[in-house]
Coordinates of C-alpha atoms in Angstrom, one line a residue:
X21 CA 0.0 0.0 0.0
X22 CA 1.1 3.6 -1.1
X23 CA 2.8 5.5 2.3
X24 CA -0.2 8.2 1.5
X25 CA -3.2 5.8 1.2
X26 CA -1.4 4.0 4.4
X27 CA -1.5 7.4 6.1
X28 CA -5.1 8.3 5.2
X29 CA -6.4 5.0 6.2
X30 CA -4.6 5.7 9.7
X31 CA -6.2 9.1 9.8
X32 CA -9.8 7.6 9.4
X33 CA -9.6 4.9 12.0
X34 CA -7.6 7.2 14.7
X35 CA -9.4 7.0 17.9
X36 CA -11.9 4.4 16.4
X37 CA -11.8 1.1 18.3
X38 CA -12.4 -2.2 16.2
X39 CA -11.3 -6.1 16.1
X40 CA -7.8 -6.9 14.2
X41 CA -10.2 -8.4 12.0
X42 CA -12.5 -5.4 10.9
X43 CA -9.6 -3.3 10.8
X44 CA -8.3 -5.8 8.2
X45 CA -11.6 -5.7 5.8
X46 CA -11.9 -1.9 6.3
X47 CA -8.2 -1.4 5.1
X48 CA -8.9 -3.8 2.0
X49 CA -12.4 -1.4 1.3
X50 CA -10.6 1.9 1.8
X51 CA -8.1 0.4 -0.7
X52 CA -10.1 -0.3 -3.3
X53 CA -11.9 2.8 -2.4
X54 CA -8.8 5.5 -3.3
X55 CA -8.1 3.4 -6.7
X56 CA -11.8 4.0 -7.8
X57 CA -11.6 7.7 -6.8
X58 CA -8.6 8.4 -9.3
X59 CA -9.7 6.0 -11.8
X60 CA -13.1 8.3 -11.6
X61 CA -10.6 11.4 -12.4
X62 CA -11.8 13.2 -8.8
X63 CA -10.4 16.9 -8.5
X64 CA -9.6 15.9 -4.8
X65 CA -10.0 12.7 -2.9
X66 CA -13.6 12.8 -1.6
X67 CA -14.2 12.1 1.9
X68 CA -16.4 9.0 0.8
X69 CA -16.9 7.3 -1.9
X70 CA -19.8 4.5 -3.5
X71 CA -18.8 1.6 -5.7
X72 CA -20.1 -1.6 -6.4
X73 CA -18.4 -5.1 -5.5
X74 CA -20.2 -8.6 -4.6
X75 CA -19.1 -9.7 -1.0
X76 CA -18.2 -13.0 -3.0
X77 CA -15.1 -11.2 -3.9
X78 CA -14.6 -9.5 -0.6
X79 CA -15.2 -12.2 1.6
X80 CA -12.2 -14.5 0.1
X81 CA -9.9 -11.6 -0.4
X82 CA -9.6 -10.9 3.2
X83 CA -9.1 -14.3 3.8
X84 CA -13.1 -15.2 5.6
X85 CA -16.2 -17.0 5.5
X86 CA -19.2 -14.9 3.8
X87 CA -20.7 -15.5 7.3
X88 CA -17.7 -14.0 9.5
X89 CA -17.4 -10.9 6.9
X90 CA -20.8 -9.9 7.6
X91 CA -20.0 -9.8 11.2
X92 CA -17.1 -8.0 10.9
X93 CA -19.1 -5.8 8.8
X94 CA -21.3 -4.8 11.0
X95 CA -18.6 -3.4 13.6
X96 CA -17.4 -1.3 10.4
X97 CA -21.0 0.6 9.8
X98 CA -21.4 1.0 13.6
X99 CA -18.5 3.0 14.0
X100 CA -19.1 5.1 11.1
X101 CA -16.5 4.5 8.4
X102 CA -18.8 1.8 6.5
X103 CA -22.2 1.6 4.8
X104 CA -23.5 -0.9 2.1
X105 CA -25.8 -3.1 1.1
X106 CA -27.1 -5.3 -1.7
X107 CA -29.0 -4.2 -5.1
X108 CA -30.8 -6.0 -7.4
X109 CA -31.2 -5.9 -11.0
X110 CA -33.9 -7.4 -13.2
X111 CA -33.1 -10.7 -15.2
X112 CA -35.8 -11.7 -17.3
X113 CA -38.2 -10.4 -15.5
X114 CA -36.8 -11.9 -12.2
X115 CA -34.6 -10.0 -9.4
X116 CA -31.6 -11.1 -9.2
X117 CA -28.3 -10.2 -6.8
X118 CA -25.8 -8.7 -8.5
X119 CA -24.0 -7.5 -5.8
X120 CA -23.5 -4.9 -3.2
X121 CA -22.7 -1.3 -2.8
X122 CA -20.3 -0.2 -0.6
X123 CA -19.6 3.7 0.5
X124 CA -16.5 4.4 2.1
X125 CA -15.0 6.5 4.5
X126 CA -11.7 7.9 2.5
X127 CA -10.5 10.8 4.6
X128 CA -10.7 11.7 8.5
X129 CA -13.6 14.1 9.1
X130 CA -17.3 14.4 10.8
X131 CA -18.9 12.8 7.2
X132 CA -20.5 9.7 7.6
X133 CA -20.4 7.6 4.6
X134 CA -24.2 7.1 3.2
X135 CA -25.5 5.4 -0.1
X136 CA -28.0 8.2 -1.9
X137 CA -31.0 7.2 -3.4
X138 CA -29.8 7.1 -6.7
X139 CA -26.8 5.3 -6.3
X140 CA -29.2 3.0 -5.4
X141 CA -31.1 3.4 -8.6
X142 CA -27.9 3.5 -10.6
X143 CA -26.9 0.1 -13.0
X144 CA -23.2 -0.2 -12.0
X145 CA -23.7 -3.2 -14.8
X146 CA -24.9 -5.5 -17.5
X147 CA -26.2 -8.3 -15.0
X148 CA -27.6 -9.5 -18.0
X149 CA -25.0 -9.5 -20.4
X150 CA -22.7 -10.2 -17.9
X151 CA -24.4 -13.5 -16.7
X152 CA -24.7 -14.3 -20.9
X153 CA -21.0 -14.0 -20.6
X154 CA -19.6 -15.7 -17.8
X155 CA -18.2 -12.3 -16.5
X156 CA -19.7 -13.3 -13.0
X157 CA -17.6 -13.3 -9.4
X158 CA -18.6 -16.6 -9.6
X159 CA -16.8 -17.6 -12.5
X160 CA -13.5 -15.7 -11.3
X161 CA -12.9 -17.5 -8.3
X162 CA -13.6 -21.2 -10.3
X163 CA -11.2 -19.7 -12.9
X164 CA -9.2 -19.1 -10.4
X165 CA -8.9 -21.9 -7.9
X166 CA -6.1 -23.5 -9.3
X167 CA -3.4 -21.1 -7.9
X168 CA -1.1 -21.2 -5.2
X169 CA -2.1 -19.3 -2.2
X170 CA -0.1 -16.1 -2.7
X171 CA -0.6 -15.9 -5.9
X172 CA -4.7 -16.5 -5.5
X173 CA -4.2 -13.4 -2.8
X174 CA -2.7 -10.9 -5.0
X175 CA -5.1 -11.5 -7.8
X176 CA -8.1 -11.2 -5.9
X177 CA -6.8 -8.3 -4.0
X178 CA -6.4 -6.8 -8.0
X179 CA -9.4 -8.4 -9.0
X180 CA -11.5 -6.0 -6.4
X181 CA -9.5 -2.9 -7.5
X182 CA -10.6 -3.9 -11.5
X183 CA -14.1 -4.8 -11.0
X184 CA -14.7 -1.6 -8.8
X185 CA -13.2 0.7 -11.2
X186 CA -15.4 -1.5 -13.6
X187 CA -17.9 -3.6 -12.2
X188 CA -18.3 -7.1 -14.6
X189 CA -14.5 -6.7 -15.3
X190 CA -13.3 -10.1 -14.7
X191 CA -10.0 -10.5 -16.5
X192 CA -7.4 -11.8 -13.8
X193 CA -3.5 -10.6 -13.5
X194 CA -2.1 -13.3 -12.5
X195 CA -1.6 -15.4 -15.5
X196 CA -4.3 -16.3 -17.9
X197 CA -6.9 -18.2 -16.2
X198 CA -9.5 -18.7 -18.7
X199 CA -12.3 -16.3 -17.5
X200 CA -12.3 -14.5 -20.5
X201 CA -9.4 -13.4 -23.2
X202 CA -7.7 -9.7 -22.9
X203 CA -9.6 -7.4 -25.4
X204 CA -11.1 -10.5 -26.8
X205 CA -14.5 -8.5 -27.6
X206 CA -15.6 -4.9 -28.0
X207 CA -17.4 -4.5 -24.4
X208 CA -13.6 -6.3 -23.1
X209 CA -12.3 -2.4 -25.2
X210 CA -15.3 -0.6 -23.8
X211 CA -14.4 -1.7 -19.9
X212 CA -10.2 -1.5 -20.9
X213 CA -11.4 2.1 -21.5
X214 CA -12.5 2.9 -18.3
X215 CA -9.5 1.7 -16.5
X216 CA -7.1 3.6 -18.8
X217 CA -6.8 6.6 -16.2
X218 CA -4.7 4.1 -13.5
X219 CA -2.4 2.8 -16.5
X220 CA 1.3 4.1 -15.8
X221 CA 1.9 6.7 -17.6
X222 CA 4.8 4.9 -18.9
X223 CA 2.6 2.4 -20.9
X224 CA -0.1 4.2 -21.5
X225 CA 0.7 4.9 -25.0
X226 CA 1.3 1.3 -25.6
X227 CA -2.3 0.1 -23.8
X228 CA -3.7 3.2 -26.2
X229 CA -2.0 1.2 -29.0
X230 CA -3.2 -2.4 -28.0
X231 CA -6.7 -0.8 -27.4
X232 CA -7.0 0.8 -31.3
X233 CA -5.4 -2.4 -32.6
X234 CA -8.7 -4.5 -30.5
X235 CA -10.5 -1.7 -32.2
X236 CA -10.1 -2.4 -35.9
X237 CA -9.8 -6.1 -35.7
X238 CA -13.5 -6.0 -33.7
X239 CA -14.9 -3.6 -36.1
X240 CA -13.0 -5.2 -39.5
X241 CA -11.2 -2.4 -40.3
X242 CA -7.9 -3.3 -40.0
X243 CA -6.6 -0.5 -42.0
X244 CA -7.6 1.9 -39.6
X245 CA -5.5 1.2 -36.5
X246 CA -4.0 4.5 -36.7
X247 CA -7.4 6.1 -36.2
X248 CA -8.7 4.3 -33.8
X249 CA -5.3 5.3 -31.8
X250 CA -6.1 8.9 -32.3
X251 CA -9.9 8.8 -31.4
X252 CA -8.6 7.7 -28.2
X253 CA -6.0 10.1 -27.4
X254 CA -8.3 12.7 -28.0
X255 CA -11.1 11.3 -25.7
X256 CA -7.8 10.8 -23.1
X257 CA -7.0 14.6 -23.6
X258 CA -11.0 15.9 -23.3
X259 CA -10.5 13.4 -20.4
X260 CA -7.0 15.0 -18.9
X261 CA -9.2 18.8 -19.4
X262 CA -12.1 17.5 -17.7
X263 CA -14.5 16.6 -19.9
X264 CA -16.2 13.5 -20.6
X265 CA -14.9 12.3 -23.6
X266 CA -13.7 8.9 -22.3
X267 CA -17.4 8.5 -21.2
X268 CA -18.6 9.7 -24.9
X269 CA -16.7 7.2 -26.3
X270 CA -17.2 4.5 -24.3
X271 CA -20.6 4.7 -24.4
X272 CA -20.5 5.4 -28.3
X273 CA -19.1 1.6 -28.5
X274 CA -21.7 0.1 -26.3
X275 CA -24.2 1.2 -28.5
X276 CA -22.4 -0.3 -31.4
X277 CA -21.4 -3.3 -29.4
X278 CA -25.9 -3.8 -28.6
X279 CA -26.3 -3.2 -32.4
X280 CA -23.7 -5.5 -33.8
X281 CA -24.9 -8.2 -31.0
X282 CA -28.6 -8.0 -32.6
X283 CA -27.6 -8.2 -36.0
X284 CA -27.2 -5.2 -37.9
X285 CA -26.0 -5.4 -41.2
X286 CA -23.2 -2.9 -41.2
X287 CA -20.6 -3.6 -43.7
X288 CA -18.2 -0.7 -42.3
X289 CA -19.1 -0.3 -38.4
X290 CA -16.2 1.6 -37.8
X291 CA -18.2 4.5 -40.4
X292 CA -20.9 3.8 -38.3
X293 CA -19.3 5.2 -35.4
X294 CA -17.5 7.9 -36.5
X295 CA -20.6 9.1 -37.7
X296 CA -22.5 9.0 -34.6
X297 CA -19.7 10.6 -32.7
X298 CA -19.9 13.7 -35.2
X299 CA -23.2 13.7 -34.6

């Protein structure tokens, strides 16, 4: 953990009396919490923040039993650095759990983390498309069973920072564990997309390349690599000023992505969405 994050999460839980155990889970939370505050491009660290991440996930990443987290848990939201709860989406026509909402105390201060009403309301994902998929937490920790115990630690501890940056983001770093290829379809671009603001700065220009190479393979146009690079770069620099161009784009290609999926006939979908994003 960065000496900073380590220092904020001191700062929060100064003068805040909780079991070994909580303090464990709360440090793993808070965590996951900063990396989805820069990957959202925050001005300042806010003194909370809301993202969404199945306790499936949690629960083995801190190393207990669904049953024992919940406990733990509830030490967290009594002393005022924790609140979450489950949300449901509709999958053909049934509710399902998709996972939970977590808001998290970041920085030291009277503020008492608090999920709004429409972060309630708010999709965080596809449930749908993810279940069609096999981009489920379910499917993560089967893919990833087979490691060794260290190596099963750091990729779930990574696994939590990549699905609550993106929430249905499966795709493991530890090896390649069959959950689901790197850029292997157009929604894999769309959610490498979003997580483009934590890349080093060192390799972001390569990730931009891999991500317009994914680009024109998925939207046969393999001759236009070199634009698909640039419509990137300029949605990172809109992004860099403030404005949501990454968002734009993203979205742009999720409507492709729903179109293509149901068929349409597009020779050239590339033209297709060039065109929209002129429009």
């Amino acid at each position: 953990m960065p000496a900073d994050v380590a220092k904020l999460l001191a700062e929060v839980l100064e003068g805040v009396t909780l079991s070994t155990g909580a303090c464990g889970v709360f440090a793993q939370l808070h965590a996951v919490g900063v990396r989805v505050a820069q990957a959202r491009g925050y001005a300042t660290l806010p003194d909370t923040v809301v993202y969404h991440l199945p306790a499936t996930l949690l629960a083995p990443a801190v190393g207990y039993t669904r049953r024992h987290l919940y406990r733990l848990l509830a030490e967290l939201v009594a002393s005022g650095v924790l609140a979450y709860g489950g949300q449901a989406q509709k999958v053909n026509d049934m509710g399902l759990h998709s996972g939970c909402l977590w808001a998290v105390k970041l920085k030291a201060g009277d503020v008492t983390p608090h999920i709004r009403r429409e972060e309630w309301k708010h999709q965080y994902r596809d449930f749908a498309g993810d279940i069609e998929a096999g981009r489920t937490a379910k499917a993560l920790l089967e893919a990833m069973s087979h490691l060794q115990d260290q190596e099963k630690e750091e990729g779930l501890r990574e696994a939590l920072q990549v699905w609550a940056v993106t929430p249905g983001r499966i795709k493991s770093p530890v090896g390649d564990v069959g959950v689901t290829c790197e850029l292997g379809s157009l929604r894999d671009v769309v959610y490498a997309l979003g997580e483009l603001p934590v890349v080093h700065p060192q390799a972001r220009a390569s990730r931009v390349g891999e991500l317009g190479e994914a680009l024109s393979v998925h939207l046969k146009d393999d001759h236009s690599r070199r634009w698909y690079c640039s419509l990137i770069w300029q949605a990172w620099r809109g992004y860099v000023e403030g404005r949501a161009d990454l968002q734009v784009l993203a979205a742009a290609l999720m409507r492709l992505e729903g179109d293509l999926r149901e068929g349409a006939p597009w020779q050239t979908p590339g033209a297709v969405l060039a065109a929209r994003l002129r429009a």
